[in-house]
């Protein structure tokens, strides 16, 4: 290979490395979300990853660690699916139920302190980060009275995620 061809190939390689690919955009001009597909393997790990992350944040603020509660997990799962059916993130069930009523229906005998919800394509860690950025949702996560947590989600076939986190005593 002669010197000119070698220089040309080298120049093309440099230019290729400098090019930036533009993300796909929707009709509003904003980047389309990247789907976070939850695999079967991930399903078992996600609640513990969130619990560990929440407890690390709470520890840094001197708040006691939380433990997962099966009844709160069940109430969170029910609400995540129900928000998907309603196609809106809000704290009321399609039957008008509150987080307290849903937790009681799931067998929770403690006191529900707060509920966090999200409609997104983001991971559980990105969602937790978004909750920590807002004072009202951060207060629920950091409430020193909380001793238990429930966490669940529902993923639609298109990838949209509906996250629900409950805290209680």
Coordinates of N, CA, C and O in Angstrom, one line a residue:
X1 N 0.9 -1.2 0.0 CA 0.0 0.0 0.0 C 0.9 1.2 0.0 O 1.8 1.3 0.8
X2 N 0.6 2.2 -0.9 CA 1.5 3.3 -0.9 C 1.1 4.3 0.1 O 0.1 4.2 0.8
X3 N 2.0 5.3 0.3 CA 1.9 6.3 1.3 C 0.6 7.1 1.3 O -0.1 7.3 2.3
X4 N 0.1 7.4 0.1 CA -1.1 8.2 -0.1 C -2.3 7.5 0.4 O -3.2 8.0 1.1
X5 N -2.4 6.2 0.0 CA -3.5 5.4 0.4 C -3.6 5.2 1.9 O -4.6 5.3 2.6
X6 N -2.4 5.0 2.5 CA -2.3 4.9 4.0 C -2.7 6.1 4.7 O -3.5 6.1 5.6
X7 N -2.3 7.3 4.2 CA -2.7 8.6 4.8 C -4.2 8.8 4.6 O -4.9 9.3 5.5
X8 N -4.7 8.4 3.4 CA -6.2 8.6 3.2 C -7.0 7.7 4.2 O -8.0 8.2 4.7
X9 N -6.6 6.5 4.3 CA -7.3 5.6 5.2 C -7.2 6.1 6.7 O -8.1 6.0 7.4
X10 N -6.0 6.6 7.0 CA -5.8 7.2 8.4 C -6.7 8.4 8.6 O -7.3 8.5 9.7
X11 N -6.8 9.2 7.6 CA -7.7 10.4 7.7 C -9.1 10.0 7.8 O -9.9 10.6 8.6
X12 N -9.5 9.0 7.0 CA -10.9 8.5 7.1 C -11.2 8.0 8.5 O -12.3 8.2 9.1
X13 N -10.3 7.2 9.1 CA -10.5 6.7 10.4 C -10.6 7.8 11.4 O -11.5 7.7 12.3
X14 N -9.8 8.9 11.3 CA -9.9 10.0 12.2 C -11.3 10.7 12.1 O -12.0 11.0 13.1
X15 N -11.7 10.9 10.9 CA -13.0 11.5 10.6 C -14.2 10.6 11.2 O -15.1 11.1 11.7
X16 N -14.1 9.3 11.0 CA -15.1 8.4 11.4 C -15.2 8.5 13.0 O -16.3 8.4 13.5
X17 N -14.1 8.6 13.6 CA -14.1 8.6 15.1 C -14.6 9.9 15.6 O -15.2 10.0 16.7
X18 N -14.5 11.0 14.8 CA -15.1 12.3 15.2 C -16.5 12.5 15.0 O -17.2 13.4 15.5
X19 N -17.1 11.7 14.1 CA -18.5 11.9 13.8 C -19.4 11.5 15.0 O -19.1 10.6 15.8
X20 N -20.4 12.2 15.2 CA -21.4 12.0 16.3 C -22.7 11.5 15.7 O -23.2 12.1 14.8
X21 N -23.2 10.4 16.2 CA -24.5 10.0 15.7 C -25.6 10.7 16.5 O -25.5 10.9 17.7
X22 N -26.6 11.2 15.8 CA -27.7 11.9 16.4 C -28.7 10.9 16.9 O -29.0 10.0 16.2
X23 N -29.2 11.1 18.1 CA -30.3 10.2 18.6 C -31.6 10.4 17.7 O -31.8 11.5 17.2
X24 N -32.3 9.3 17.6 CA -33.6 9.4 16.9 C -34.5 10.4 17.7 O -34.5 10.4 18.9
X25 N -35.2 11.2 17.0 CA -36.1 12.2 17.6 C -37.6 12.0 17.2 O -37.8 11.5 16.1
X26 N -38.4 12.3 18.1 CA -39.9 12.2 17.9 C -40.4 13.5 17.2 O -39.6 14.4 16.9
X27 N -41.7 13.6 16.9 CA -42.3 14.7 16.3 C -42.1 16.0 17.0 O -42.2 17.1 16.5
X28 N -41.9 15.9 18.4 CA -41.7 17.1 19.2 C -40.3 17.6 19.2 O -39.9 18.6 19.8
X29 N -39.4 16.9 18.4 CA -38.0 17.3 18.4 C -37.1 16.8 19.5 O -35.9 17.0 19.5
X30 N -37.8 16.1 20.5 CA -37.0 15.5 21.6 C -36.5 14.1 21.3 O -37.2 13.4 20.5
X31 N -35.4 13.7 21.9 CA -34.9 12.4 21.7 C -35.9 11.3 22.1 O -36.6 11.5 23.1
X32 N -36.1 10.3 21.3 CA -37.0 9.2 21.7 C -36.3 8.4 22.9 O -35.1 8.3 22.9
X33 N -37.2 7.9 23.8 CA -36.6 7.2 24.9 C -36.0 5.9 24.5 O -36.4 5.3 23.5
X34 N -35.0 5.5 25.2 CA -34.4 4.2 25.0 C -35.1 3.2 25.9 O -35.3 3.5 27.1
X35 N -35.6 2.1 25.4 CA -36.3 1.2 26.2 C -35.4 0.4 27.1 O -34.4 -0.1 26.6
X36 N -35.8 0.3 28.3 CA -35.0 -0.5 29.3 C -35.8 -1.8 29.5 O -36.9 -1.8 30.1
X37 N -35.4 -2.9 28.8 CA -36.1 -4.1 28.9 C -35.6 -4.9 30.1 O -34.4 -5.2 30.3
X38 N -36.6 -5.2 31.0 CA -36.3 -6.0 32.2 C -36.3 -7.5 31.9 O -37.3 -8.0 31.5
X39 N -35.2 -8.1 32.1 CA -35.1 -9.5 31.8 C -35.5 -10.3 33.0 O -35.7 -9.8 34.1
X40 N -35.8 -11.6 32.8 CA -36.2 -12.5 33.9 C -35.1 -12.5 35.0 O -35.4 -12.5 36.2
X41 N -33.8 -12.5 34.6 CA -32.8 -12.4 35.6 C -32.8 -11.2 36.4 O -32.6 -11.2 37.6
X42 N -33.1 -10.1 35.8 CA -33.2 -8.8 36.5 C -34.3 -8.7 37.4 O -34.2 -7.9 38.4
X43 N -35.4 -9.3 37.1 CA -36.6 -9.2 38.0 C -36.4 -9.4 39.4 O -36.9 -8.7 40.3
X44 N -35.6 -10.5 39.8 CA -35.4 -10.8 41.1 C -34.4 -9.8 41.8 O -34.5 -9.5 43.0
X45 N -33.5 -9.2 41.0 CA -32.4 -8.4 41.5 C -32.9 -6.9 41.8 O -32.4 -6.2 42.6
X46 N -33.8 -6.5 41.0 CA -34.2 -5.0 41.0 C -34.7 -4.6 42.4 O -34.2 -3.6 42.9
X47 N -35.6 -5.3 43.0 CA -36.1 -4.8 44.4 C -34.9 -4.6 45.4 O -34.9 -3.7 46.1
X48 N -34.0 -5.6 45.3 CA -32.8 -5.5 46.2 C -31.8 -4.4 45.9 O -31.2 -3.8 46.7
X49 N -31.7 -4.2 44.6 CA -30.8 -3.1 44.1 C -31.4 -1.7 44.6 O -30.7 -0.9 45.0
X50 N -32.7 -1.6 44.5 CA -33.4 -0.3 44.9 C -33.2 -0.2 46.4 O -32.9 0.8 47.0
X51 N -33.5 -1.3 47.2 CA -33.4 -1.3 48.6 C -32.0 -0.9 49.0 O -31.8 -0.1 49.9
X52 N -31.0 -1.5 48.4 CA -29.6 -1.2 48.8 C -29.3 0.3 48.5 O -28.6 0.9 49.3
X53 N -29.8 0.8 47.4 CA -29.5 2.2 47.0 C -30.2 3.1 48.0 O -29.7 4.1 48.5
X54 N -31.5 2.8 48.3 CA -32.2 3.7 49.3 C -31.6 3.6 50.6 O -31.4 4.7 51.3
X55 N -31.2 2.5 51.1 CA -30.5 2.4 52.4 C -29.2 3.1 52.4 O -28.8 3.6 53.4
X56 N -28.4 3.1 51.3 CA -27.2 3.8 51.3 C -27.4 5.3 51.4 O -26.7 6.0 52.1
X57 N -28.5 5.8 50.7 CA -28.8 7.2 50.8 C -29.3 7.6 52.2 O -28.9 8.6 52.8
X58 N -30.1 6.7 52.8 CA -30.6 6.9 54.2 C -29.5 6.9 55.2 O -29.5 7.7 56.1
X59 N -28.6 6.0 55.0 CA -27.4 5.9 55.9 C -26.6 7.2 55.9 O -26.2 7.6 57.0
X60 N -26.4 7.7 54.8 CA -25.7 9.0 54.7 C -26.3 10.1 55.4 O -25.7 11.1 55.8
X61 N -27.6 10.0 55.6 CA -28.4 11.1 56.3 C -28.7 10.6 57.7 O -29.5 11.3 58.4
X62 N -28.2 9.5 58.2 CA -28.4 9.0 59.5 C -29.8 8.4 59.8 O -30.2 8.2 60.9
X63 N -30.5 8.1 58.7 CA -31.8 7.4 58.9 C -31.6 5.9 58.9 O -30.7 5.4 58.3
X64 N -32.5 5.2 59.7 CA -32.4 3.8 59.8 C -32.7 3.1 58.4 O -33.4 3.6 57.6
X65 N -32.1 1.9 58.3 CA -32.3 1.1 57.1 C -33.7 0.6 57.0 O -34.4 0.4 58.0
X66 N -34.2 0.4 55.7 CA -35.5 -0.2 55.5 C -35.3 -1.7 55.2 O -34.3 -2.1 54.8
X67 N -36.4 -2.4 55.3 CA -36.5 -3.8 54.9 C -37.7 -3.9 53.9 O -38.6 -3.2 54.0
X68 N -37.5 -4.8 53.0 CA -38.6 -5.1 52.1 C -39.8 -5.8 52.8 O -39.6 -6.6 53.7
X69 N -41.0 -5.4 52.5 CA -42.2 -6.0 53.1 C -43.0 -6.5 51.9 O -43.4 -5.8 51.0
X70 N -43.4 -7.8 52.1 CA -44.1 -8.5 51.0 C -45.5 -7.9 50.7 O -45.9 -7.8 49.6
X71 N -46.2 -7.4 51.7 CA -47.5 -6.8 51.5 C -47.3 -5.5 50.8 O -48.1 -5.2 49.9
X72 N -46.3 -4.7 51.2 CA -46.1 -3.4 50.5 C -45.7 -3.7 49.0 O -46.1 -2.9 48.1
X73 N -44.9 -4.7 48.8 CA -44.5 -5.1 47.5 C -45.7 -5.4 46.6 O -45.9 -5.0 45.5
X74 N -46.7 -6.2 47.2 CA -47.9 -6.6 46.5 C -48.7 -5.4 46.2 O -49.3 -5.2 45.1
X75 N -48.9 -4.4 47.2 CA -49.6 -3.2 46.9 C -49.0 -2.4 45.8 O -49.7 -1.8 45.0
X76 N -47.7 -2.3 45.8 CA -47.0 -1.5 44.8 C -47.2 -2.2 43.4 O -47.4 -1.5 42.4
X77 N -47.1 -3.5 43.3 CA -47.3 -4.2 42.0 C -48.7 -4.0 41.5 O -48.9 -3.7 40.3
X78 N -49.7 -4.1 42.4 CA -51.1 -3.8 42.0 C -51.3 -2.4 41.4 O -51.9 -2.2 40.4
X79 N -50.7 -1.4 42.1 CA -50.8 -0.1 41.7 C -50.1 0.2 40.4 O -50.6 1.0 39.5
X80 N -48.9 -0.4 40.2 CA -48.2 -0.1 39.0 C -49.0 -0.6 37.8 O -49.1 0.0 36.8
X81 N -49.5 -1.8 37.9 CA -50.4 -2.4 36.8 C -51.6 -1.5 36.6 O -52.0 -1.2 35.4
X82 N -52.2 -1.1 37.7 CA -53.4 -0.2 37.6 C -53.1 1.1 36.9 O -53.9 1.6 36.1
X83 N -52.0 1.7 37.2 CA -51.6 3.0 36.5 C -51.5 2.8 35.0 O -51.9 3.6 34.2
X84 N -50.9 1.6 34.6 CA -50.8 1.3 33.2 C -52.2 1.2 32.6 O -52.4 1.7 31.5
X85 N -53.1 0.5 33.2 CA -54.5 0.4 32.7 C -55.1 1.8 32.6 O -55.8 2.0 31.6
X86 N -54.9 2.6 33.6 CA -55.5 4.0 33.5 C -54.7 4.9 32.6 O -55.2 6.0 32.2
X87 N -53.5 4.5 32.2 CA -52.6 5.3 31.4 C -52.3 6.7 32.0 O -52.3 7.7 31.3
X88 N -52.1 6.7 33.3 CA -51.7 8.0 33.9 C -51.1 7.6 35.3 O -51.6 6.8 36.0
X89 N -50.0 8.4 35.6 CA -49.4 8.2 36.9 C -50.1 9.1 37.9 O -50.1 10.3 37.8
X90 N -50.7 8.4 38.8 CA -51.3 9.2 39.9 C -51.5 8.2 41.1 O -51.4 7.0 41.0
X91 N -51.9 8.8 42.3 CA -51.9 8.0 43.5 C -53.2 7.4 43.8 O -53.3 6.7 44.8
X92 N -54.2 7.5 42.9 CA -55.5 6.9 43.2 C -55.7 5.7 42.2 O -55.4 5.8 41.1
X93 N -56.2 4.6 42.8 CA -56.5 3.5 42.0 C -57.7 3.7 41.1 O -58.5 4.7 41.3
X94 N -57.9 2.8 40.1 CA -59.0 3.0 39.2 C -60.4 2.9 39.9 O -61.4 3.4 39.5
X95 N -60.3 2.3 41.1 CA -61.5 2.2 42.0 C -61.6 3.3 43.0 O -62.4 3.3 43.9
X96 N -60.7 4.3 42.9 CA -60.7 5.4 43.8 C -59.8 5.1 45.1 O -59.7 6.0 46.0
X97 N -59.2 4.0 45.2 CA -58.4 3.6 46.3 C -57.2 4.5 46.5 O -56.6 4.9 45.6
X98 N -56.8 4.7 47.8 CA -55.6 5.4 48.2 C -54.5 4.4 48.4 O -54.7 3.2 48.5
X99 N -53.3 4.9 48.6 CA -52.2 4.0 48.9 C -52.4 3.2 50.2 O -52.1 2.0 50.3
X100 N -53.0 3.9 51.2 CA -53.3 3.2 52.5 C -54.3 2.1 52.3 O -54.1 1.0 52.8
X101 N -55.4 2.3 51.5 CA -56.4 1.3 51.3 C -55.7 0.1 50.5 O -56.0 -1.1 50.8
X102 N -54.9 0.4 49.5 CA -54.3 -0.7 48.7 C -53.4 -1.5 49.6 O -53.3 -2.7 49.4
X103 N -52.6 -0.9 50.4 CA -51.7 -1.6 51.3 C -52.5 -2.5 52.3 O -52.1 -3.6 52.5
X104 N -53.6 -2.0 52.8 CA -54.4 -2.8 53.7 C -55.0 -4.0 53.0 O -55.0 -5.1 53.6
X105 N -55.5 -3.8 51.8 CA -56.0 -4.9 51.0 C -55.0 -6.0 50.8 O -55.3 -7.1 50.7
X106 N -53.7 -5.5 50.7 CA -52.6 -6.5 50.4 C -52.2 -7.2 51.7 O -51.2 -8.0 51.7
X107 N -52.8 -6.8 52.9 CA -52.5 -7.4 54.2 C -51.5 -6.6 55.0 O -51.0 -7.1 56.0
X108 N -51.2 -5.4 54.6 CA -50.2 -4.6 55.4 C -50.9 -4.1 56.7 O -52.0 -3.5 56.6
X109 N -50.3 -4.3 57.8 CA -50.9 -3.9 59.1 C -50.2 -2.7 59.7 O -50.7 -2.2 60.7
X110 N -49.1 -2.2 59.1 CA -48.4 -1.1 59.6 C -49.1 0.2 59.1 O -50.2 0.2 58.6
X111 N -48.3 1.3 59.3 CA -48.8 2.6 58.8 C -48.0 3.0 57.5 O -46.8 3.0 57.5
X112 N -48.8 3.3 56.5 CA -48.2 3.7 55.2 C -47.8 5.2 55.4 O -48.6 6.0 55.8
X113 N -46.5 5.5 55.1 CA -46.0 6.8 55.2 C -46.0 7.6 53.9 O -46.1 8.8 53.9
X114 N -45.8 6.9 52.8 CA -45.7 7.6 51.6 C -45.6 6.6 50.4 O -45.4 5.5 50.5
X115 N -46.0 7.2 49.2 CA -45.9 6.5 48.0 C -45.3 7.3 46.9 O -45.6 8.5 46.8
X116 N -44.4 6.7 46.2 CA -43.7 7.4 45.0 C -44.1 6.6 43.8 O -44.1 5.3 43.8
X117 N -44.4 7.3 42.7 CA -44.8 6.7 41.4 C -44.0 7.3 40.3 O -43.5 8.5 40.4
X118 N -43.9 6.6 39.2 CA -43.3 7.1 38.0 C -43.7 6.4 36.8 O -43.9 5.2 36.8
X119 N -43.9 7.2 35.7 CA -44.2 6.6 34.4 C -43.0 7.0 33.5 O -42.7 8.2 33.3
X120 N -42.2 6.0 33.0 CA -41.0 6.3 32.4 C -40.5 5.1 31.6 O -41.1 4.1 31.6
X121 N -39.4 5.4 30.9 CA -38.6 4.3 30.2 C -37.3 4.1 30.9 O -36.5 3.4 30.4
X122 N -37.1 4.8 32.0 CA -35.8 4.8 32.7 C -35.7 3.6 33.6 O -36.7 3.0 34.1
X123 N -34.4 3.3 34.0 CA -34.2 2.2 34.9 C -34.6 2.6 36.3 O -34.9 3.8 36.6
X124 N -34.6 1.6 37.2 CA -35.0 1.9 38.6 C -34.0 2.8 39.2 O -34.4 3.7 40.1
X125 N -32.7 2.8 38.9 CA -31.7 3.7 39.5 C -31.9 5.1 39.0 O -31.9 6.1 39.8
X126 N -32.2 5.3 37.7 CA -32.5 6.6 37.2 C -33.8 7.2 37.8 O -33.9 8.4 38.1
X127 N -34.8 6.3 38.0 CA -36.0 6.8 38.6 C -35.8 7.2 40.1 O -36.3 8.2 40.5
X128 N -35.0 6.4 40.8 CA -34.7 6.7 42.2 C -33.9 8.1 42.2 O -34.2 8.9 43.1
X129 N -33.0 8.3 41.3 CA -32.3 9.5 41.2 C -33.2 10.7 41.0 O -33.1 11.8 41.6
X130 N -34.2 10.5 40.1 CA -35.2 11.6 39.8 C -36.0 11.9 41.1 O -36.3 13.0 41.4
X131 N -36.4 10.8 41.8 CA -37.1 11.0 43.1 C -36.3 11.8 44.1 O -36.8 12.6 44.8
X132 N -35.0 11.5 44.1 CA -34.1 12.2 45.1 C -33.9 13.7 44.7 O -33.5 14.5 45.6
X133 N -34.1 14.1 43.5 CA -33.9 15.5 43.1 C -35.1 16.4 43.5 O -34.9 17.6 43.6
X134 N -36.2 15.8 43.8 CA -37.4 16.6 44.2 C -37.5 16.6 45.7 O -37.6 15.5 46.3
X135 N -37.7 17.7 46.4 CA -37.8 17.7 47.8 C -38.9 16.9 48.4 O -38.7 16.2 49.4
X136 N -40.1 16.9 47.8 CA -41.2 16.2 48.3 C -41.1 14.7 48.2 O -41.4 13.9 49.2
X137 N -40.5 14.2 47.1 CA -40.3 12.8 47.0 C -39.1 12.3 47.8 O -39.1 11.2 48.4
X138 N -38.1 13.1 47.9 CA -36.9 12.8 48.7 C -37.3 12.7 50.1 O -36.8 11.8 50.9
X139 N -38.2 13.6 50.6 CA -38.6 13.5 52.0 C -39.3 12.1 52.3 O -39.1 11.6 53.4
X140 N -40.0 11.6 51.4 CA -40.6 10.3 51.6 C -39.6 9.2 51.7 O -39.6 8.4 52.6
X141 N -38.6 9.3 50.9 CA -37.5 8.3 50.9 C -36.6 8.4 52.2 O -36.1 7.4 52.7
X142 N -36.5 9.6 52.7 CA -35.6 9.8 53.8 C -36.3 9.9 55.1 O -35.7 10.2 56.2
X143 N -37.6 9.7 55.1 CA -38.4 9.8 56.4 C -37.8 8.9 57.5 O -37.8 7.7 57.3
X144 N -37.3 9.4 58.6 CA -36.7 8.6 59.6 C -37.6 7.7 60.3 O -37.2 6.7 60.9
X145 N -38.9 7.9 60.2 CA -39.9 7.0 60.8 C -40.1 5.7 60.0 O -40.5 4.7 60.6
X146 N -39.7 5.7 58.8 CA -39.9 4.6 57.9 C -39.0 3.4 58.3 O -37.8 3.6 58.6
X147 N -39.6 2.2 58.3 CA -38.8 1.0 58.6 C -38.9 -0.1 57.5 O -38.2 -1.0 57.5
X148 N -40.0 0.1 56.7 CA -40.3 -0.9 55.7 C -40.5 -0.2 54.3 O -40.9 0.9 54.2
X149 N -40.3 -1.0 53.3 CA -40.4 -0.5 51.9 C -41.1 -1.6 51.0 O -40.8 -2.8 51.2
X150 N -41.9 -1.1 50.1 CA -42.4 -2.0 49.1 C -42.0 -1.4 47.7 O -42.0 -0.2 47.6
X151 N -41.7 -2.2 46.8 CA -41.2 -1.7 45.5 C -41.6 -2.7 44.4 O -41.4 -3.9 44.5
X152 N -42.2 -2.2 43.4 CA -42.6 -3.0 42.2 C -42.8 -2.1 41.0 O -42.8 -0.9 41.1
X153 N -43.1 -2.8 39.9 CA -43.3 -2.1 38.6 C -44.1 -3.0 37.7 O -44.4 -4.2 38.0
X154 N -44.6 -2.3 36.6 CA -45.3 -3.0 35.6 C -44.7 -2.5 34.3 O -44.6 -1.3 34.1
X155 N -44.2 -3.4 33.4 CA -43.7 -3.0 32.1 C -44.6 -3.4 31.0 O -45.0 -4.6 30.8
X156 N -45.0 -2.4 30.2 CA -45.9 -2.6 29.1 C -45.1 -3.3 27.9 O -43.9 -3.2 27.9
X157 N -45.8 -3.9 27.0 CA -45.1 -4.5 25.9 C -44.2 -3.6 25.1 O -43.2 -4.0 24.6
X158 N -44.6 -2.3 25.0 CA -43.8 -1.3 24.3 C -42.6 -0.8 25.1 O -41.8 0.0 24.6
X159 N -42.5 -1.3 26.4 CA -41.3 -0.9 27.2 C -41.6 0.1 28.3 O -40.8 0.3 29.2
X160 N -42.7 0.8 28.2 CA -43.0 1.8 29.3 C -43.1 1.2 30.6 O -43.7 0.1 30.7
X161 N -42.5 1.8 31.6 CA -42.4 1.3 33.0 C -43.3 2.2 33.9 O -43.2 3.4 33.8
X162 N -44.0 1.5 34.8 CA -44.7 2.1 35.8 C -44.2 1.7 37.2 O -44.3 0.5 37.5
X163 N -43.4 2.5 37.8 CA -42.8 2.2 39.1 C -43.6 2.7 40.3 O -44.2 3.8 40.2
X164 N -43.6 1.9 41.3 CA -44.3 2.3 42.6 C -43.4 1.9 43.8 O -42.9 0.8 43.8
X165 N -43.2 2.8 44.7 CA -42.5 2.6 45.9 C -43.3 3.1 47.1 O -43.8 4.2 47.0
X166 N -43.5 2.2 48.1 CA -44.2 2.6 49.3 C -43.3 2.5 50.5 O -42.4 1.6 50.5
X167 N -43.5 3.4 51.4 CA -42.8 3.3 52.7 C -43.8 3.2 53.8 O -44.9 3.7 53.7
X168 N -43.4 2.5 54.9 CA -44.3 2.4 56.1 C -43.5 2.0 57.3 O -42.3 1.9 57.3
X169 N -44.2 1.9 58.4 CA -43.7 1.5 59.7 C -44.2 0.2 60.1 O -45.3 -0.2 59.8

